[in-house]
Short mmCIF file of C-alpha atoms in Angstrom, two decimals:
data_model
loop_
_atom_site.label_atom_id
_atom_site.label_comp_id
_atom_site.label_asym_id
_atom_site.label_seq_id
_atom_site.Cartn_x
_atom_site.Cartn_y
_atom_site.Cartn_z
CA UNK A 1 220.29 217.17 -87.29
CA UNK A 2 217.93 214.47 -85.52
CA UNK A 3 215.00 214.07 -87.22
CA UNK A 4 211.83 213.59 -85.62
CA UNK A 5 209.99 209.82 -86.36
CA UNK A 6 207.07 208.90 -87.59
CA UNK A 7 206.05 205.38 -86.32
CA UNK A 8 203.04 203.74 -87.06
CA UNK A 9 201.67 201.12 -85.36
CA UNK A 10 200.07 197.84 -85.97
CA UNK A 11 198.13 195.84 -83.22
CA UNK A 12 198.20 192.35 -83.73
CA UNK A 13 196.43 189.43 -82.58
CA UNK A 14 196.55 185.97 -83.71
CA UNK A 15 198.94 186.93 -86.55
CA UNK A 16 196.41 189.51 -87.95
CA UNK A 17 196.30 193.26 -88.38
CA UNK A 18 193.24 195.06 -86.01
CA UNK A 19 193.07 198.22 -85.03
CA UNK A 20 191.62 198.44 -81.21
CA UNK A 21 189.37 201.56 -79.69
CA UNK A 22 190.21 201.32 -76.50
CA UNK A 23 191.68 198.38 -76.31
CA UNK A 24 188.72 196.60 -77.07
CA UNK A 25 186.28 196.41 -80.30
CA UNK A 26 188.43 194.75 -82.69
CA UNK A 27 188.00 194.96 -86.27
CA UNK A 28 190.26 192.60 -88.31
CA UNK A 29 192.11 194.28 -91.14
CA UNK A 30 194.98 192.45 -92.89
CA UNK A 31 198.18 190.79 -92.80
CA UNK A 32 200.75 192.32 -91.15
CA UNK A 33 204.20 191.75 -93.02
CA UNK A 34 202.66 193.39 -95.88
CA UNK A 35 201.02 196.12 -93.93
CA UNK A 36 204.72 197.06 -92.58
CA UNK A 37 205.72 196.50 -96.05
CA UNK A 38 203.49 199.25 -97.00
CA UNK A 39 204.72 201.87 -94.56
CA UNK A 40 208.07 201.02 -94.98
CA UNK A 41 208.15 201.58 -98.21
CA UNK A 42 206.25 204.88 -97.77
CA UNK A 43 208.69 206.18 -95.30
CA UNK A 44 208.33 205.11 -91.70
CA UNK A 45 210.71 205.63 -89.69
CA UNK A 46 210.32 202.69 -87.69
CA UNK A 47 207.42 199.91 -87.14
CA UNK A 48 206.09 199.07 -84.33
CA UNK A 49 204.19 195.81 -83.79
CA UNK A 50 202.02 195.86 -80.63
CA UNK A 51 200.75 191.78 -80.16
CA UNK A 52 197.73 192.90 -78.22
CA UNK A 53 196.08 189.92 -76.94
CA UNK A 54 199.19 187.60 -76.68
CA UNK A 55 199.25 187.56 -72.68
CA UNK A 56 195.99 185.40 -73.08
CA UNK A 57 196.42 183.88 -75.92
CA UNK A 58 198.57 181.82 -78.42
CA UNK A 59 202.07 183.88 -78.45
CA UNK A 60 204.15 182.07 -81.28
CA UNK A 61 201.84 183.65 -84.27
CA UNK A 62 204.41 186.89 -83.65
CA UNK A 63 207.65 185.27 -83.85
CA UNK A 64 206.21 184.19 -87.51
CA UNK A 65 205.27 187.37 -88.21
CA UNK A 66 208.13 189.00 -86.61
CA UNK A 67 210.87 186.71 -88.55
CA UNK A 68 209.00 187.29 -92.19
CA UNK A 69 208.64 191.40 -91.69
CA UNK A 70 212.40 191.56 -90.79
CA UNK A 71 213.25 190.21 -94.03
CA UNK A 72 211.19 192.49 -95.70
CA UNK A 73 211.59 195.63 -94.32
CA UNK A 74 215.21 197.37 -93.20
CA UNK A 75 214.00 200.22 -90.91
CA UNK A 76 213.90 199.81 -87.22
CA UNK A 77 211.19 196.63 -86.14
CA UNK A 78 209.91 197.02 -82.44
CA UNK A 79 207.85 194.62 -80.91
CA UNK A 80 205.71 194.56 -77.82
CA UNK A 81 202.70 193.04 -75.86
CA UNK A 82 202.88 189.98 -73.74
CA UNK A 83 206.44 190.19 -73.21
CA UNK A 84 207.06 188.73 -69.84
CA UNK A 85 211.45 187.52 -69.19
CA UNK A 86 214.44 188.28 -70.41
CA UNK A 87 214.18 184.59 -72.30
CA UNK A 88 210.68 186.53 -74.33
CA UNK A 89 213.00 189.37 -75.20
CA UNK A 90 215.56 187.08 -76.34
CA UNK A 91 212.99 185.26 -78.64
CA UNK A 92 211.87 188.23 -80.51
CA UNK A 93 215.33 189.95 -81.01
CA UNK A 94 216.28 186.50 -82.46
CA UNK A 95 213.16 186.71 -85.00
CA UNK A 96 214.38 190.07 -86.26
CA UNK A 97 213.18 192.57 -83.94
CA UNK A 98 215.02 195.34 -83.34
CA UNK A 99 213.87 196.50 -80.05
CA UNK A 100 211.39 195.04 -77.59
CA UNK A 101 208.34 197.15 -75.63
CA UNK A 102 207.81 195.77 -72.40
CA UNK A 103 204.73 197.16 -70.38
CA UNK A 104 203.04 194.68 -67.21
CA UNK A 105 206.23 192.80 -66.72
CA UNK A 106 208.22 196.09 -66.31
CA UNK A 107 206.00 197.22 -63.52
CA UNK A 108 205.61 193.52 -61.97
CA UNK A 109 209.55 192.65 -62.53
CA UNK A 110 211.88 196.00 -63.10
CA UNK A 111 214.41 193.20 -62.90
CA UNK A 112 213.56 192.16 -66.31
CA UNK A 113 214.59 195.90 -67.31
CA UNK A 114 217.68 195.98 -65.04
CA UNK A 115 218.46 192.63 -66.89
CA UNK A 116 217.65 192.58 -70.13
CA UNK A 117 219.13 196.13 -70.89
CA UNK A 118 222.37 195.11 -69.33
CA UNK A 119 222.53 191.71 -71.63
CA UNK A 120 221.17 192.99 -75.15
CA UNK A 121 221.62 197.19 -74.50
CA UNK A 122 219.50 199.70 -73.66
CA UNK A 123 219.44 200.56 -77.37
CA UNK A 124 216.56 197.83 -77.82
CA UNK A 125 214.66 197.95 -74.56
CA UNK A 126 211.96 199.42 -74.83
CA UNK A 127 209.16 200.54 -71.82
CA UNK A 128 205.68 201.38 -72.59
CA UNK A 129 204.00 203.17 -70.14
CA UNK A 130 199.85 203.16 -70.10
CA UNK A 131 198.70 206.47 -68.05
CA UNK A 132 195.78 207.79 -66.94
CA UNK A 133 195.09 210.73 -65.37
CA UNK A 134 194.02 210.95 -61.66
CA UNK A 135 193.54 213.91 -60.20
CA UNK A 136 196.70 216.15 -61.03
CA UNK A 137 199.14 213.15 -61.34
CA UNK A 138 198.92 210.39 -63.61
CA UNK A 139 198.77 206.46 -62.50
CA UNK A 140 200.15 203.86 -64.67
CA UNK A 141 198.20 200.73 -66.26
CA UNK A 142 198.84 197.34 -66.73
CA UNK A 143 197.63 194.10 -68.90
CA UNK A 144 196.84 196.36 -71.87
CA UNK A 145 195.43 199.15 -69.67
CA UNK A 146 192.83 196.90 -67.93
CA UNK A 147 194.61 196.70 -64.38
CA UNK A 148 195.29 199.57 -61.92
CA UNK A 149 198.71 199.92 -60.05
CA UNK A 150 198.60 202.94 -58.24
CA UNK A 151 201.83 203.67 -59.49
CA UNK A 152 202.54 207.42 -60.09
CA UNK A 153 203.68 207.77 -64.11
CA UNK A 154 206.44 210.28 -63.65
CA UNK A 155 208.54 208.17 -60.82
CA UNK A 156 207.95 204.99 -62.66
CA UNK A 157 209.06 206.88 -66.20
CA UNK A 158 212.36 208.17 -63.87
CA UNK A 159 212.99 204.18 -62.34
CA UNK A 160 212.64 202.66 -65.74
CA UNK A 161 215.48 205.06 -67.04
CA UNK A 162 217.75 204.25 -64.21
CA UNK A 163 217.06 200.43 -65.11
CA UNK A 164 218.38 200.79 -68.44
CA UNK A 165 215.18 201.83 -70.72
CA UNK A 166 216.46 203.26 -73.94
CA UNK A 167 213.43 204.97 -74.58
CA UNK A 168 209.82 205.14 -73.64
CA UNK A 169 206.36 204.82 -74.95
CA UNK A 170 204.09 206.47 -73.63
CA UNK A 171 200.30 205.95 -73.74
CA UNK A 172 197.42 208.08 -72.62
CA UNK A 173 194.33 205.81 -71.70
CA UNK A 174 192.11 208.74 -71.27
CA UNK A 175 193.01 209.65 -74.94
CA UNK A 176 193.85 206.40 -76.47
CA UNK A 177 191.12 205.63 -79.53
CA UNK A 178 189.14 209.26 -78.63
CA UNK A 179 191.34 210.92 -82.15
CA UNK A 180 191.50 214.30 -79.85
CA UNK A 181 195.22 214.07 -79.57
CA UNK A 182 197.89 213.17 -77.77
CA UNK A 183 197.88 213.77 -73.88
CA UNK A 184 200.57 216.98 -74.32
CA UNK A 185 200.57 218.19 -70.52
CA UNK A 186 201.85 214.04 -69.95
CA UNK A 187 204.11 213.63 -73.05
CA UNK A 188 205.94 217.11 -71.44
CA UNK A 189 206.30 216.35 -68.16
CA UNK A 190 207.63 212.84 -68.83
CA UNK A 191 210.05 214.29 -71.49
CA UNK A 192 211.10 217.28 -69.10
CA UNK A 193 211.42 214.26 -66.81
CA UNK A 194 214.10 212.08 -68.36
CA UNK A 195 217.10 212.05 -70.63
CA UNK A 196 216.09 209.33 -72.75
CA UNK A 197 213.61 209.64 -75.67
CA UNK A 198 209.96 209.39 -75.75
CA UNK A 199 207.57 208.20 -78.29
CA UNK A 200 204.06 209.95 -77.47
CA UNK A 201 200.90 207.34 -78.28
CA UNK A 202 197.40 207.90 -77.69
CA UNK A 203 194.60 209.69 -79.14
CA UNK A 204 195.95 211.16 -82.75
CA UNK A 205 193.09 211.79 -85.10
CA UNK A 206 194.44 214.78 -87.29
CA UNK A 207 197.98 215.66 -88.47
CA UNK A 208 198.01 218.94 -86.32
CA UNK A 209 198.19 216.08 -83.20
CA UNK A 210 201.25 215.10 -84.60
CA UNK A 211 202.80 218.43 -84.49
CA UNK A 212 201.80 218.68 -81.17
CA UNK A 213 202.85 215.77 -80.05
CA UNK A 214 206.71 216.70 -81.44
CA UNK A 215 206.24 219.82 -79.52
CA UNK A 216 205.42 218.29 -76.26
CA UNK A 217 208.99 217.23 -76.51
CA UNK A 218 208.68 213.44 -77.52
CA UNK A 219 211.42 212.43 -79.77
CA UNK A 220 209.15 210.46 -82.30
CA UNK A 221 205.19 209.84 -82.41
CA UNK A 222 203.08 206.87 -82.36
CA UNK A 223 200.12 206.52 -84.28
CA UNK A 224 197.40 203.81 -85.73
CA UNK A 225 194.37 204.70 -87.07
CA UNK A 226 194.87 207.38 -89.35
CA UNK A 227 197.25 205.67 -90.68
CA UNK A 228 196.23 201.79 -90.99
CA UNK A 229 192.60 203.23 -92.57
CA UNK A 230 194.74 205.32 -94.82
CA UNK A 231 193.21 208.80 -93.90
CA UNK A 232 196.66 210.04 -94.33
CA UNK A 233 199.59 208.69 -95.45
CA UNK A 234 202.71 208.61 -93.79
CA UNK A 235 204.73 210.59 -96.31
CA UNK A 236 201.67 213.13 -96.30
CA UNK A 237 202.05 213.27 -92.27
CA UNK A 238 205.79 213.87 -92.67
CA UNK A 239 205.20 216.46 -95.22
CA UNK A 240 202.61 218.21 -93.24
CA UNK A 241 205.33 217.99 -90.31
CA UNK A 242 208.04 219.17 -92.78
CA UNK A 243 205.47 222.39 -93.52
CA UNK A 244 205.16 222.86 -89.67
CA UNK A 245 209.09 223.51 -89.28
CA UNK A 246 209.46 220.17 -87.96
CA UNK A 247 212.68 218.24 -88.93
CA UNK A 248 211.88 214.56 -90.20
CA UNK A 249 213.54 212.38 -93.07
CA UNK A 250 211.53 213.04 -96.27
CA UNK B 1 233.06 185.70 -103.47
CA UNK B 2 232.55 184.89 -100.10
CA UNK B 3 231.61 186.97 -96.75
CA UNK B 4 231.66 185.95 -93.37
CA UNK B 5 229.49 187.92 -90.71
CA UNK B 6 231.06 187.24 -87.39
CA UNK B 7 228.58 185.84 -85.15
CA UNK B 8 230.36 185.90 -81.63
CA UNK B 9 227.10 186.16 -79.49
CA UNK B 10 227.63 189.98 -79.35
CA UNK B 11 223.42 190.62 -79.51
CA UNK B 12 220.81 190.50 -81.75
CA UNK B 13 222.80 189.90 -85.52
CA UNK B 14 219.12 189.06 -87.19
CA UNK B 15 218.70 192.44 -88.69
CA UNK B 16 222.25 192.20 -90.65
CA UNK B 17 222.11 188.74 -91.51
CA UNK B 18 218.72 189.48 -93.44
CA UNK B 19 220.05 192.99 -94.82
CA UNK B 20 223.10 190.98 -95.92
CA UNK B 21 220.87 188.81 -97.08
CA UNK B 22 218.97 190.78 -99.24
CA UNK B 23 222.06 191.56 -100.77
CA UNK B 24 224.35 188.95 -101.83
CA UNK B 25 220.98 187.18 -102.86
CA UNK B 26 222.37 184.10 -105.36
CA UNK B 27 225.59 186.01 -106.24
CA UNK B 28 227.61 185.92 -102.91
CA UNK B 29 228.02 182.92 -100.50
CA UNK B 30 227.44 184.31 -97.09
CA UNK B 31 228.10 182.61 -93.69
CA UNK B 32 226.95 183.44 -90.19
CA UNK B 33 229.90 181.58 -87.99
CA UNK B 34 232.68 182.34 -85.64
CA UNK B 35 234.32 179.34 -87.15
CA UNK B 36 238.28 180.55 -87.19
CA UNK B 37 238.91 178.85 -90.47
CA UNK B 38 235.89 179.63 -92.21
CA UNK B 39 236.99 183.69 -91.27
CA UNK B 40 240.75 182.79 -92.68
CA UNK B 41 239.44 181.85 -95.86
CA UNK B 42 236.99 184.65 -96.14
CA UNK B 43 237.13 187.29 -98.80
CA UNK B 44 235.22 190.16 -97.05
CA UNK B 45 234.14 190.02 -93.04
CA UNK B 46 231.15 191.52 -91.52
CA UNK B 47 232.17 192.65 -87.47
CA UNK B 48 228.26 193.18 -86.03
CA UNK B 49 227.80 194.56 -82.53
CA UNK B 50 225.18 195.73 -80.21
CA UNK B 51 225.17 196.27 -76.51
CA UNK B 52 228.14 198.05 -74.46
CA UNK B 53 231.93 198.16 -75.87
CA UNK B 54 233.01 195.91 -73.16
CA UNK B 55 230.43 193.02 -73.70
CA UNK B 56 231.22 192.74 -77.17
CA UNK B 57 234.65 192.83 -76.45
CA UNK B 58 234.79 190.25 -73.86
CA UNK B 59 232.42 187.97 -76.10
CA UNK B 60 235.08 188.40 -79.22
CA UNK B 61 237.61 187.73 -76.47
CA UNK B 62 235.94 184.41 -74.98
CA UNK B 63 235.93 183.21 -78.29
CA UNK B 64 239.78 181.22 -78.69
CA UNK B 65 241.61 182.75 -81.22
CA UNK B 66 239.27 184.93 -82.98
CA UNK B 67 240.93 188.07 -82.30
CA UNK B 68 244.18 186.80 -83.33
CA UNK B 69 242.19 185.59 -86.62
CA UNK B 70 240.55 189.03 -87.37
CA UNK B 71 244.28 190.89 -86.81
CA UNK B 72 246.23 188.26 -89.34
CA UNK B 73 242.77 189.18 -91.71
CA UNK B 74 242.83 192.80 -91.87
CA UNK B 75 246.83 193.60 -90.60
CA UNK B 76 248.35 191.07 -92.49
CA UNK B 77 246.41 190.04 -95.11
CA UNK B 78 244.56 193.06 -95.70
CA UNK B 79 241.73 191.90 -96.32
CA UNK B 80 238.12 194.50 -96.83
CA UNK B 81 236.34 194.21 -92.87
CA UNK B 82 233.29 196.29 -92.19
CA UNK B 83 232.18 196.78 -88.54
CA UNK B 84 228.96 198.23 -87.95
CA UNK B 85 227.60 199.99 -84.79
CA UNK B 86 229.92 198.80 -82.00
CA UNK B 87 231.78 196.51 -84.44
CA UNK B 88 233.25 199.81 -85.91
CA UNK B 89 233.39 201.21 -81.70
CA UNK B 90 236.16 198.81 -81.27
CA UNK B 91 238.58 199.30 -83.83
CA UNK B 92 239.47 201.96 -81.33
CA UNK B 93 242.59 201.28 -78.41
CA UNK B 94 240.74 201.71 -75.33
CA UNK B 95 236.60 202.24 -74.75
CA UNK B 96 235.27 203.96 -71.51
CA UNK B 97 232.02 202.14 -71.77
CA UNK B 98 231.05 200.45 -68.32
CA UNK B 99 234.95 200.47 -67.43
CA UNK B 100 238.11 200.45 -69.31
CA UNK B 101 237.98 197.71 -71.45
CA UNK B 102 240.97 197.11 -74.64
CA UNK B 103 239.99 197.58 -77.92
CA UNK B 104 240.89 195.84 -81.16
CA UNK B 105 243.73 198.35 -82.14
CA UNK B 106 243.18 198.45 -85.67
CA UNK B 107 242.74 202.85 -85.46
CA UNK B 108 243.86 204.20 -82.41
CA UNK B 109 241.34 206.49 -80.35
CA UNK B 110 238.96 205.99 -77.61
CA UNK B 111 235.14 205.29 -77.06
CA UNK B 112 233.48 207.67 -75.47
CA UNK B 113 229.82 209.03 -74.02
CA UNK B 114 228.68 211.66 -76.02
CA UNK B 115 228.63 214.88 -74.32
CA UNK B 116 224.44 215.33 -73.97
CA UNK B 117 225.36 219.11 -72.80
CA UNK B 118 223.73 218.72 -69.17
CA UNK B 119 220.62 216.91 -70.53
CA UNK B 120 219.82 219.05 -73.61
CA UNK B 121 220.64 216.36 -75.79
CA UNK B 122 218.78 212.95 -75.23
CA UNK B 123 221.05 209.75 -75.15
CA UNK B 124 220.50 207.06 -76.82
CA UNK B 125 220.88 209.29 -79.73
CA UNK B 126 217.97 207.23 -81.62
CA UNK B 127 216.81 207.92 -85.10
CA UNK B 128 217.53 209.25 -88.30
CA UNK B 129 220.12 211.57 -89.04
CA UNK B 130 221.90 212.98 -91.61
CA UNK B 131 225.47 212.09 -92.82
CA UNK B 132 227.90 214.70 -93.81
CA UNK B 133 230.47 213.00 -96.08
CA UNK B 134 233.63 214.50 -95.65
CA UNK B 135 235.93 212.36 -97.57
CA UNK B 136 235.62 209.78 -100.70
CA UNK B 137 235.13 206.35 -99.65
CA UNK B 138 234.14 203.18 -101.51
CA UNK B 139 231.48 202.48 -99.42
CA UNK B 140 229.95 205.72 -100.19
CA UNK B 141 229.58 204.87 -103.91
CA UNK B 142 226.43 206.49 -105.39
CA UNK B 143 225.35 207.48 -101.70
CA UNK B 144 224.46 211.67 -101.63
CA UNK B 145 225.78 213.87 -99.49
CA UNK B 146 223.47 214.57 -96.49
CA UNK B 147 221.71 210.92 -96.92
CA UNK B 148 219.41 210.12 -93.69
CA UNK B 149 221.04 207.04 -91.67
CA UNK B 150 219.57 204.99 -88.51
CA UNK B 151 221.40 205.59 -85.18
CA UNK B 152 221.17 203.99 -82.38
CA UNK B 153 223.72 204.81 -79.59
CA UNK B 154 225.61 206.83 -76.85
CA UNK B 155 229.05 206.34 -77.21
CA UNK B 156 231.49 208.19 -80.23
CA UNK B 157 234.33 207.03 -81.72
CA UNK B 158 237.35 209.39 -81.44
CA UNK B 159 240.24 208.83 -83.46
CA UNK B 160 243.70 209.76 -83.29
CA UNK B 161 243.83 210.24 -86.68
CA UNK B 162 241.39 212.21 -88.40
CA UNK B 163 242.63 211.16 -91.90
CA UNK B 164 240.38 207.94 -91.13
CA UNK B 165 236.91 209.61 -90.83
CA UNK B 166 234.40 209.54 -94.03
CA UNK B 167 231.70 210.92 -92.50
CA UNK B 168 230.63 212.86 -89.70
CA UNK B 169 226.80 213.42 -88.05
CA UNK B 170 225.19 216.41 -85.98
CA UNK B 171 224.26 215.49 -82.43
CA UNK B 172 225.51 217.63 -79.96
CA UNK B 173 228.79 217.91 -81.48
CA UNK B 174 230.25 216.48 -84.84
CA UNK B 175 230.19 212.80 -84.14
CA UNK B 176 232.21 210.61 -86.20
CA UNK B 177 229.81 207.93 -88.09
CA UNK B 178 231.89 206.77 -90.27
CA UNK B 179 235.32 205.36 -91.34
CA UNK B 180 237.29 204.40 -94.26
CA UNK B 181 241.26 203.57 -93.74
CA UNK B 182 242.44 201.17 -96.32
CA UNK B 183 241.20 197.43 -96.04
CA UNK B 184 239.14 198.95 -92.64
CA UNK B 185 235.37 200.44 -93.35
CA UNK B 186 232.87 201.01 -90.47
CA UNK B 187 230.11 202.73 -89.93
CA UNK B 188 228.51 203.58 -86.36
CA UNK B 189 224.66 203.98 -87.82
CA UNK B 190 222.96 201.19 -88.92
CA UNK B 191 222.77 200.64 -92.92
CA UNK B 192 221.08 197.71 -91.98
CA UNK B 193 218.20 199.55 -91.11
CA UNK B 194 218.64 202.53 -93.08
CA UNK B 195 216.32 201.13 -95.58
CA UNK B 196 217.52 201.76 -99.11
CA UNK B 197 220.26 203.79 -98.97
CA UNK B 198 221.44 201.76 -96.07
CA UNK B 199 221.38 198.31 -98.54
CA UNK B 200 222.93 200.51 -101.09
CA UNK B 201 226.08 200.77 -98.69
CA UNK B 202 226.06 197.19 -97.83
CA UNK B 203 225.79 196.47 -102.08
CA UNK B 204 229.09 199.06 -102.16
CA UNK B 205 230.78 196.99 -99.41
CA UNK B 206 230.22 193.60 -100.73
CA UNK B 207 230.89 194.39 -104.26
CA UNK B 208 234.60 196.28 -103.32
#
């Protein structure tokens, strides 16, 4: 049977672990080949690197940190933030990554889906969707959540599919850095939605989130915080999950 | 002892060049190349591949010579070759990935979309899953019964021959994730990313 993932998540910028509370306030916390070391080795199911600042700012620092994680740690690497052409993508699958998140360019450029996914696979693209709610539909988010689109979630989560997204990340703004949870109602309509996975981010404070999340329907979950300032560790997380009825790789 | 991973632009190979790596660390001589003599005089050969059956095929194929090199190493010479993901997807005849496209041969059978059973099942079939062994092989050495492996994919591989499968996985039907038949091994999850147990199978392969 499939097991469910856990993923934890490290934001980086410059080449450093922070942690951001939505998206800004950054508190700098480590090095991250030997945080990923850490959860590897503690059972994550995947890592995910999200380079948080790199649209601004100095973008190589990743592919360093990118090349010398993959040589340390043999579950899944994906990488995202500031990803911008098929030529970016290329870069970071080169340094070891094993799949690429792609969020603003996706939206500005679906061609870079279309095109990438049809080069490299749809097994390592990728698209990370930034929601907030509005009303009784959600709008998607761009540039780390900072720009508006106007772009209804649910038909942009159906046109990324049909480009050739292998799976999608999905981020609640409203919840992102609150610790109340995931956004369920969102994580279950965009899973009823398509037929490719979905990896619910956003909000998780307590392990219970992380059961709900799984029950939303989302194939794996996403989570920072309690992780990265060790309120729970992820082989207490999975066996909290385990206890729950929920399948995942202990 | 020396192993060759075929690099014949078929995607990203970083992950098993470092896994391989790890590995053969000071006691094997590993090479990354698609350098036809360099495969001849190869002990063991890695066959990587990501992306759709017929891209990897058509890079091996743009490559002069190389599938004529990999037939005289594992037909005629018999030589150990592991193929991983879709390196093991096209020891098959014929894959229906994209369109029609001619496999290697090696085990005839087909590549084929996995039945998701009208949407119930989600495709990629992405994560970790268990591996039910269901016959000895060398590769397996030391590896339990039931071990978790990465997967990453949504195409099968259906041999003719069912002698050839090792191992099987749960996803919407019993999916063949492994195969053993003689010099041939191959294994449609990733042990490159299967963290231990996954190096563990690589150690098995490269020590054979």
């Amino acid at each position: 049977m499939l097991k469910n993932r856990i993923i934890p998540c490290l934001d980086v910028k410059n080449g450093r672990v922070v942690k951001g509370i939505n998206f800004v306030d950054l508190k700098d916390a480590g090095d991250p080949v030997e945080q990923a070391k850490i959860y590897s080795d503690g059972g994550a199911d995947e890592i995910c690197f999200l380079d948080i600042t790199a649209s601004n700012e100095n973008r190589d620092t990743i592919y360093d940190v990118v090349k010398e994680t993959s040589k340390k740690c043999f579950v899944p690497l994906t990488v995202g933030g500031g990803v911008r052409s098929v030529d970016d993508i290329y870069k970071l699958l080169n340094c070891g990554a094993d799949k690429v998140s792609i969020n603003t360019a996706a939206v500005q450029n679906p061609s870079v889906v279309e095109e990438s996914s049809k080069k490299f696979g749809s097994q390592c693209i990728v698209v990370a969707i930034d929601a907030k709610k509005n009303g009784d539909k959600w709008e998607i988010f761009t540039h780390g959540g900072r720009k508006e689109t106007g772009i209804n979630a649910i038909k942009f989560a159906l046109k990324m599919e049909k480009s050739g997204a292998g799976e999608l990340l999905v981020t609640s703004m409203d919840k992102d850095g609150t610790q109340s949870g995931y956004d369920i109602e969102l994580m279950k309509t965009i899973s009823e939605s398509v037929n490719i996975p979905v990896i619910a981010s956003g909000g998780v404070g307590t392990l219970d989130h992380l059961v709900d999340g799984i029950k939303s329907g989302a194939s794996a979950v996403l989570a920072a915080s309690i992780f990265h300032y060790g309120t729970y560790s992820v082989n207490e997380a999975k066996q909290y999950l385990a206890s729950k009825d929920i399948p995942v790789r202990i | 002892m020396n192993v060759t991973i075929v690099d014949y632009n078929s995607g990203n190979i970083s992950s098993v060049i470092n896994s391989f790596t790890e590995v053969a660390k000071g006691t094997v001589n590993l090479e990354v190349t698609s350098d036809l003599n360099k495969i001849k005089s190869s002990d063991k050969v890695v066959l990587p591949g990501q992306g759709s059956f017929k891209s990897c095929m058509d890079a091996l194929n743009s490559i002069n010579g190389l599938t004529d090199t990999l037939d005289e190493f594992v037909i005629n010479k018999k030589k150990p070759l592991f193929g991983i993901c879709v390196g093991l997807q096209m020891f098959a005849n014929v894959g229906h990935e994209e369109t029609e496209t001619k496999g290697l041969g090696w085990l005839p059978g087909k590549v084929s979309k996995i039945d998701n059973k009208n949407g119930k099942y989600k495709l990629p079939h992405i994560g970790w899953n268990q591996i039910n062994i269901v016959k000895d092989s060398k590769i397996f050495k030391g590896v339990e019964n039931n071990s978790h492996m990465y997967f990453v994919h949504s195409y099968e591989f259906i041999p003719e021959d069912k002698d050839v499968i090792s191992a099987t996985t749960d996803y919407s039907s019993n999916i063949v994730c492994s195969v053993e038949k003689e010099n041939i091994f191959g294994t449609q999850f990733h042990p490159e990313k299967s963290d231990k147990v996954g190096l563990k199978i690589i150690n098995n392969f490269v020590n054979l």
